[in-house]
Tab-separated table of C-alpha atoms and ligand atoms in Angstrom:
chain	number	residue	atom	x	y	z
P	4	UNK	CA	108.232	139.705	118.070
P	5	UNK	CA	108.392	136.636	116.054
P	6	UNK	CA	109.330	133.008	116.688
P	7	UNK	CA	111.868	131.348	114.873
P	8	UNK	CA	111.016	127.027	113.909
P	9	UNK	CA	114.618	126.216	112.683
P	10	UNK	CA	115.489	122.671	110.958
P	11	UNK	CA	118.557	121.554	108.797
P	12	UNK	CA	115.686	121.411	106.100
P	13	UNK	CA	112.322	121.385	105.225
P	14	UNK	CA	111.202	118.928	107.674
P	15	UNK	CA	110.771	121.347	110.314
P	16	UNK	CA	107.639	122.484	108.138
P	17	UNK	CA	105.658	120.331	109.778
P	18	UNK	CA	106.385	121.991	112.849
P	19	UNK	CA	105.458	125.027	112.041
P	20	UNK	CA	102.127	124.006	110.402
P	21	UNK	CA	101.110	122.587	113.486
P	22	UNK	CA	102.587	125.714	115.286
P	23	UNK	CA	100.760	127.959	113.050
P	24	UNK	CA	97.395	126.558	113.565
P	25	UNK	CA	97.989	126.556	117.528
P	26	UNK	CA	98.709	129.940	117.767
P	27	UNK	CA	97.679	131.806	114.643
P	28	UNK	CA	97.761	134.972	115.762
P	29	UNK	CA	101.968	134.643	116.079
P	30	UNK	CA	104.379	135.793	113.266
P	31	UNK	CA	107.149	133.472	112.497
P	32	UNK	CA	110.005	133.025	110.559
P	33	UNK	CA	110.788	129.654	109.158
P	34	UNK	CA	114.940	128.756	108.948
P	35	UNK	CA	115.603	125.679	106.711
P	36	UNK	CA	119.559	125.309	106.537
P	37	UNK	CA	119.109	124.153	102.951
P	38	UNK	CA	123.264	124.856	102.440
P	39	UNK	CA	123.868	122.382	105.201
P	40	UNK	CA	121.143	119.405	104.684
P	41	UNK	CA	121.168	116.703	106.138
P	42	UNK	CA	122.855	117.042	109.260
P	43	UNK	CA	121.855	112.864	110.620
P	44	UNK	CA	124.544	111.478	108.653
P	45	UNK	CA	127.161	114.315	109.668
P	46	UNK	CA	129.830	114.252	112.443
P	47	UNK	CA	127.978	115.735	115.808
P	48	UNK	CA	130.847	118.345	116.043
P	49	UNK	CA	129.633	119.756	112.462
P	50	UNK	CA	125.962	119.708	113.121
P	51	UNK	CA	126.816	121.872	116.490
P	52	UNK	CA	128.535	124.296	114.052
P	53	UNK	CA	125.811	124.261	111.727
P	54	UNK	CA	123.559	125.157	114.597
P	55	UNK	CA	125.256	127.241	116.012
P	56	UNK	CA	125.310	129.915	113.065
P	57	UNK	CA	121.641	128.986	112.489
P	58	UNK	CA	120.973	130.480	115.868
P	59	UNK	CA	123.929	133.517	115.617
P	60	UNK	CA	121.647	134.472	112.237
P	61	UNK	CA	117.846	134.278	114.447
P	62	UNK	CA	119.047	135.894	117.538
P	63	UNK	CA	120.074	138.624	115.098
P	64	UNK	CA	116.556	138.896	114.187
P	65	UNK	CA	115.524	139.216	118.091
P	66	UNK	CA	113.009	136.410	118.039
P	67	UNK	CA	111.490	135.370	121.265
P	68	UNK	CA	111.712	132.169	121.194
P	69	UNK	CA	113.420	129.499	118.511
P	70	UNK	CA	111.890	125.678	118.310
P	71	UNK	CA	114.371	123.366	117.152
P	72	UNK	CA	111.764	121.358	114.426
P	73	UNK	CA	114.891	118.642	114.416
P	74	UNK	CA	115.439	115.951	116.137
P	75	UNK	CA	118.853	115.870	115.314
P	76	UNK	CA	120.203	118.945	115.781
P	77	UNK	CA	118.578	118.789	119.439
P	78	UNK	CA	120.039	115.786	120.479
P	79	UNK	CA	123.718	117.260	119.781
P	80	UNK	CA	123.424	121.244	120.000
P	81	UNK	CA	120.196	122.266	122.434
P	82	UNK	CA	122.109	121.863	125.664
P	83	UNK	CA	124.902	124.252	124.459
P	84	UNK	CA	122.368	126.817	122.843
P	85	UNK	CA	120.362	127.087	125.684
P	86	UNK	CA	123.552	128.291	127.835
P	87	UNK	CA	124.898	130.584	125.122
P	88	UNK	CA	121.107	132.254	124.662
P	89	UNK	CA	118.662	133.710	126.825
P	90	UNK	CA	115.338	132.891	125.581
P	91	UNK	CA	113.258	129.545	125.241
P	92	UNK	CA	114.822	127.337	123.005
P	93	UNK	CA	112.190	124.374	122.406
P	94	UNK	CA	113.458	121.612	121.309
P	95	UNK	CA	112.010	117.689	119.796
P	96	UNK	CA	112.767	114.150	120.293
P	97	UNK	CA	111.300	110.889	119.312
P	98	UNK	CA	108.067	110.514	120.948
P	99	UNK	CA	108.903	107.245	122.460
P	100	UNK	CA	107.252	108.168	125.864
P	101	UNK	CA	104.131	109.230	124.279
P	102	UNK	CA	103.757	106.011	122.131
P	103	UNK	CA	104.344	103.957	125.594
P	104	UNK	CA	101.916	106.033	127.521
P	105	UNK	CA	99.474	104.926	124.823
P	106	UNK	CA	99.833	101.624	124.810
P	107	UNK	CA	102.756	100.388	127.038
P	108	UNK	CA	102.336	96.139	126.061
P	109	UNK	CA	103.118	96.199	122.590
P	110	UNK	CA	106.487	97.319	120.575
P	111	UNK	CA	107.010	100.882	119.211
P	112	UNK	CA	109.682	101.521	116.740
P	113	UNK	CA	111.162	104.617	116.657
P	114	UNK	CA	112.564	105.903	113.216
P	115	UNK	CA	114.656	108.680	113.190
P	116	UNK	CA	118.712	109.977	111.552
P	117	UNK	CA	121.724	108.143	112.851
P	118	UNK	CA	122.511	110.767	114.691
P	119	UNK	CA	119.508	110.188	116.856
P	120	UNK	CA	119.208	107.050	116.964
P	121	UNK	CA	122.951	106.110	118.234
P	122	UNK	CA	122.542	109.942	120.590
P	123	UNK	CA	122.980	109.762	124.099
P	124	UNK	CA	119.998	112.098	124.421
P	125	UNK	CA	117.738	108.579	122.929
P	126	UNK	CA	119.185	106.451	124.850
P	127	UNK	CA	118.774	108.323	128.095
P	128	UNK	CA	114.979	108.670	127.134
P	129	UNK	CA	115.524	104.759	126.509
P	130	UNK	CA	116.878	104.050	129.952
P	131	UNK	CA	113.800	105.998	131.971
P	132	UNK	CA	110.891	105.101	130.074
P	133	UNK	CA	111.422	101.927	128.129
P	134	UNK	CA	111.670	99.562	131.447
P	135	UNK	CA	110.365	96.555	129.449
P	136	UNK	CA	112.636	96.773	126.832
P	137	UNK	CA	109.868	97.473	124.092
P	138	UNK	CA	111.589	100.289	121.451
P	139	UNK	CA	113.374	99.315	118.996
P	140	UNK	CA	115.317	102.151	116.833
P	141	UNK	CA	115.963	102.363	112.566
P	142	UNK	CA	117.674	104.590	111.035
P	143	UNK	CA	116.851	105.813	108.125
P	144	UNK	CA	118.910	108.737	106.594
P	145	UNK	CA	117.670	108.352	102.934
P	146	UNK	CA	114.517	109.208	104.034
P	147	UNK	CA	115.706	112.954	104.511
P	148	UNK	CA	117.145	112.845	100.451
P	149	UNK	CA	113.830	111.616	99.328
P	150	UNK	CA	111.933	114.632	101.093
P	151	UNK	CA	114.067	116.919	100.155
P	152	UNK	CA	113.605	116.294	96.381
P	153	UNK	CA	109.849	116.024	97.178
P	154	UNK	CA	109.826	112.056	96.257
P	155	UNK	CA	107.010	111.344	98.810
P	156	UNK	CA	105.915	107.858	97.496
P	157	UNK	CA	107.792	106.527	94.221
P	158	UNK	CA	109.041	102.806	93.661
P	159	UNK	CA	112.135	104.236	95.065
P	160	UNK	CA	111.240	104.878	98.681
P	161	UNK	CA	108.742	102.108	98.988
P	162	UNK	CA	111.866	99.933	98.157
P	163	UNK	CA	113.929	101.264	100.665
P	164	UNK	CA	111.038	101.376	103.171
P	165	UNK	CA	110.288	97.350	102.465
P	166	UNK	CA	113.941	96.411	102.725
P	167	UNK	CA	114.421	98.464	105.856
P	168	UNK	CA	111.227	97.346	107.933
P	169	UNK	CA	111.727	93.882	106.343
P	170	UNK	CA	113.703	92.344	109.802
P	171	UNK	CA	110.936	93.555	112.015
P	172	UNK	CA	107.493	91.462	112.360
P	173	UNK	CA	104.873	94.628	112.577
P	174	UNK	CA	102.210	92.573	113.691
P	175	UNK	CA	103.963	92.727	116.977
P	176	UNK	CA	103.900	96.861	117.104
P	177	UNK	CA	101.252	99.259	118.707
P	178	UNK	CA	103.021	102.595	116.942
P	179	UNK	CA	106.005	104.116	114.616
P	180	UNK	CA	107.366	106.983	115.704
P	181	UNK	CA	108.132	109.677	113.314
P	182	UNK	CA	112.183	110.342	114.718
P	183	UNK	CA	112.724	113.258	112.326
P	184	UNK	CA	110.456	115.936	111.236
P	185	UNK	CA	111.655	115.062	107.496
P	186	UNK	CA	109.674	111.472	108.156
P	187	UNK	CA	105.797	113.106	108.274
P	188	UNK	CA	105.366	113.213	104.204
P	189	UNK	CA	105.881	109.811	103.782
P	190	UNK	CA	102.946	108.404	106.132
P	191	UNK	CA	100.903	107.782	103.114
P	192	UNK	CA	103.831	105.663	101.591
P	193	UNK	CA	104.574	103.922	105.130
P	194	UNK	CA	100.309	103.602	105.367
P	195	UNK	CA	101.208	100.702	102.480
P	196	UNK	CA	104.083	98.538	104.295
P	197	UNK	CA	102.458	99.100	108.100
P	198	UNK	CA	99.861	96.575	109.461
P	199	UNK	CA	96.777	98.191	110.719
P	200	UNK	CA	97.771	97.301	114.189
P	201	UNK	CA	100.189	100.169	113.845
P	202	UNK	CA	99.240	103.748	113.969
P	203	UNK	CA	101.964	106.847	113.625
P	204	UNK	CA	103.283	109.056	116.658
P	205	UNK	CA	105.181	112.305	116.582
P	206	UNK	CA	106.324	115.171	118.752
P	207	UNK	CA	104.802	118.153	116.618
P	208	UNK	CA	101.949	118.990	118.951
P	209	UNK	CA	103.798	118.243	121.925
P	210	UNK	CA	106.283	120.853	120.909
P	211	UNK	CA	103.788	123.343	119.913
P	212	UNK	CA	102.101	122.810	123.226
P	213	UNK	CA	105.601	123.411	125.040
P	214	UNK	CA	106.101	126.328	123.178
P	215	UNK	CA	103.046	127.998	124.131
P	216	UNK	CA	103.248	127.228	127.917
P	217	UNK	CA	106.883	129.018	127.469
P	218	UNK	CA	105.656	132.026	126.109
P	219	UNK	CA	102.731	132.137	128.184
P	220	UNK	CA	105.015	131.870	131.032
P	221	UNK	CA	106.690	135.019	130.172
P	222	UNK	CA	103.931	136.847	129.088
P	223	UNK	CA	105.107	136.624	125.599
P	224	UNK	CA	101.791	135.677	123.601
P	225	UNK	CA	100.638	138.151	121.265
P	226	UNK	CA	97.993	138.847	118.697
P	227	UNK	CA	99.335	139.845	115.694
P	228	UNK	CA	98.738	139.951	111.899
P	229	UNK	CA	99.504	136.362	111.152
P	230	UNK	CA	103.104	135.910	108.735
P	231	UNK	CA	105.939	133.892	108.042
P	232	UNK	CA	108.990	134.530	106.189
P	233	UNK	CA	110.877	131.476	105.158
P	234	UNK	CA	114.658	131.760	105.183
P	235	UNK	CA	117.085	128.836	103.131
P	236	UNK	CA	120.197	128.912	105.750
P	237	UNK	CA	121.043	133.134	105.849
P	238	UNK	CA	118.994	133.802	102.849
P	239	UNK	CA	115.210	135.346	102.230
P	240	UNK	CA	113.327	133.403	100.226
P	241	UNK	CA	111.539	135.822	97.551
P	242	UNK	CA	112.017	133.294	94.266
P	243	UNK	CA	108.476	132.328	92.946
P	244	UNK	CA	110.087	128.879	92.281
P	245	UNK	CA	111.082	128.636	95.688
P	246	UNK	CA	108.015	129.879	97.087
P	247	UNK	CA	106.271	126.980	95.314
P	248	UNK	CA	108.671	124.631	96.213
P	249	UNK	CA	107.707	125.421	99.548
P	250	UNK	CA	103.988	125.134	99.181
P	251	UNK	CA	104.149	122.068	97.621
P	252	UNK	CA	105.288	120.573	101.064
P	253	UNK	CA	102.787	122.674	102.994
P	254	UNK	CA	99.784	120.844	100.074
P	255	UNK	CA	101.523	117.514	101.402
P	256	UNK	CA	101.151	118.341	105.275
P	257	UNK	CA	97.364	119.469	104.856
P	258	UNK	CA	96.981	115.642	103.182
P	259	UNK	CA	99.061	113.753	105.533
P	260	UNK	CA	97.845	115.504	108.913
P	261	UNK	CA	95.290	113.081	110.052
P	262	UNK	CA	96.652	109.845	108.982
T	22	DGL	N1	114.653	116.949	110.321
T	22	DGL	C1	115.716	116.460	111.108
T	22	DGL	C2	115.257	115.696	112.340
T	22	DGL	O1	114.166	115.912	112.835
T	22	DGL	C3	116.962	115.874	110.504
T	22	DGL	C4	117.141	115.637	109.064
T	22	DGL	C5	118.600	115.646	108.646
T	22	DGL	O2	119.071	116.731	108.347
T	22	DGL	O3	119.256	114.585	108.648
T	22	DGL	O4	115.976	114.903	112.879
């Protein structure tokens, strides 16, 4: 059986390239709800319909398990999925835990949509682990536009990068944390405006590591003939331009990894 990595886009990619080099032996299928992108600057009541028939459409395809490679739809539809499906629903958000465990005296800022960042789901995470008031939280929802029209690095986004980071003094940061899976193409581009004090943290091999203890759990690893097909909302994609469009943000992922 296959697993689903669902996303309102094509941020979830990096999700699934870390989940495909975990367990490459697995058979995916890849669900960017292209028709619906972005969902951080939507109403939550639309994003949990937009979910919603993301998840009708891969339960159709008996997966065994779906990751949610979005921060925002988890924060505002996981709870509800997971009570409406029987099977493990894996879900992301910020890794503001992880970039405390690591350092714990300096500031972290957490970048993610506005969904996230004003979520209850953030600020509960806020509440247990942040007891000396050391996360701050940005939005920043153009971010998603940008990677969705592949503009990685351009005048453009370093602009809106300098302005938006411009009211925080860096030097006083251990970490940014990558809030959105759409965020991980533009380390190279953030690399320029960050200190070196400051290194990047996300949830990708968390999740993948979450995932695999679920499916463990239930005896549901397998060794298959590695594949993934890669679905825009309901549709197959089969275009060759789409295909490409696709691989050009896979290209970016194998550059941006390690950073
Ligand atoms: N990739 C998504 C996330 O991790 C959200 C992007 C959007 O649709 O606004 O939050």
């Amino acid at each position: 059986m296959k697993i689903a990595v669902f996303d309102s886009g094509i941020g979830g990619l990096s999700v699934l390239y870390e989940a495909q080099r975990a367990l490459p032996q697995e058979q995916f299928i890849f669900f960017a709800d292209e028709d619906n992108v972005p969902y951080g600057t939507q109403t939550p009541a639309a994003v949990q319909q937009h979910v919603a028939a993301a998840f009708d459409f891969l339960v159709a395809q008996q997966v065994k398990a779906i990751v949610v490679a979005c921060n925002t739809a988890t924060s505002v539809a996981a709870p509800a999925m997971r009570a409406r499906y029987d099977l493990p629903i894996i879900g992301m958000e910020p890794a503001a835990k992880l970039a405390l465990d690591e350092d714990g005296t300096r500031r972290v800022l957490v970048i993610a949509t506005p969904i996230t960042v004003k979520g209850q789901k953030m600020q509960l995470l806020i509440d247990r682990f942040d007891k000396d008031h050391l996360v701050d939280r940005l939005a920043l929802p153009e971010l998603v536009t940008f990677a969705e029209r592949q503009e990685f690095d351009s005048p453009a986004v370093r602009a809106y990068l300098q302005q938006a980071l411009a009211p925080f003094d860096l030097t006083q940061y251990s970490a940014l944390v990558l809030g959105c899976t759409h965020f991980n193409y533009f380390k190279p581009a953030l690399r320029t405006l960050l200190p070196a004090n400051m290194r990047f943290v996300d949830g990708n091999a968390g999740t993948v590591r979450e995932l695999r203890r679920q499916l463990a759990a239930r005896g549901a690893l397998e060794q298959l003939t590695p594949s993934v097909a890669y679905y825009y909302s309901g549709r197959r994609v089969t275009d060759a331009a789409e295909q490409a469009r696709i691989d050009r943000y896979l290209q970016q992922l194998s550059l941006v990894h390690d950073l």
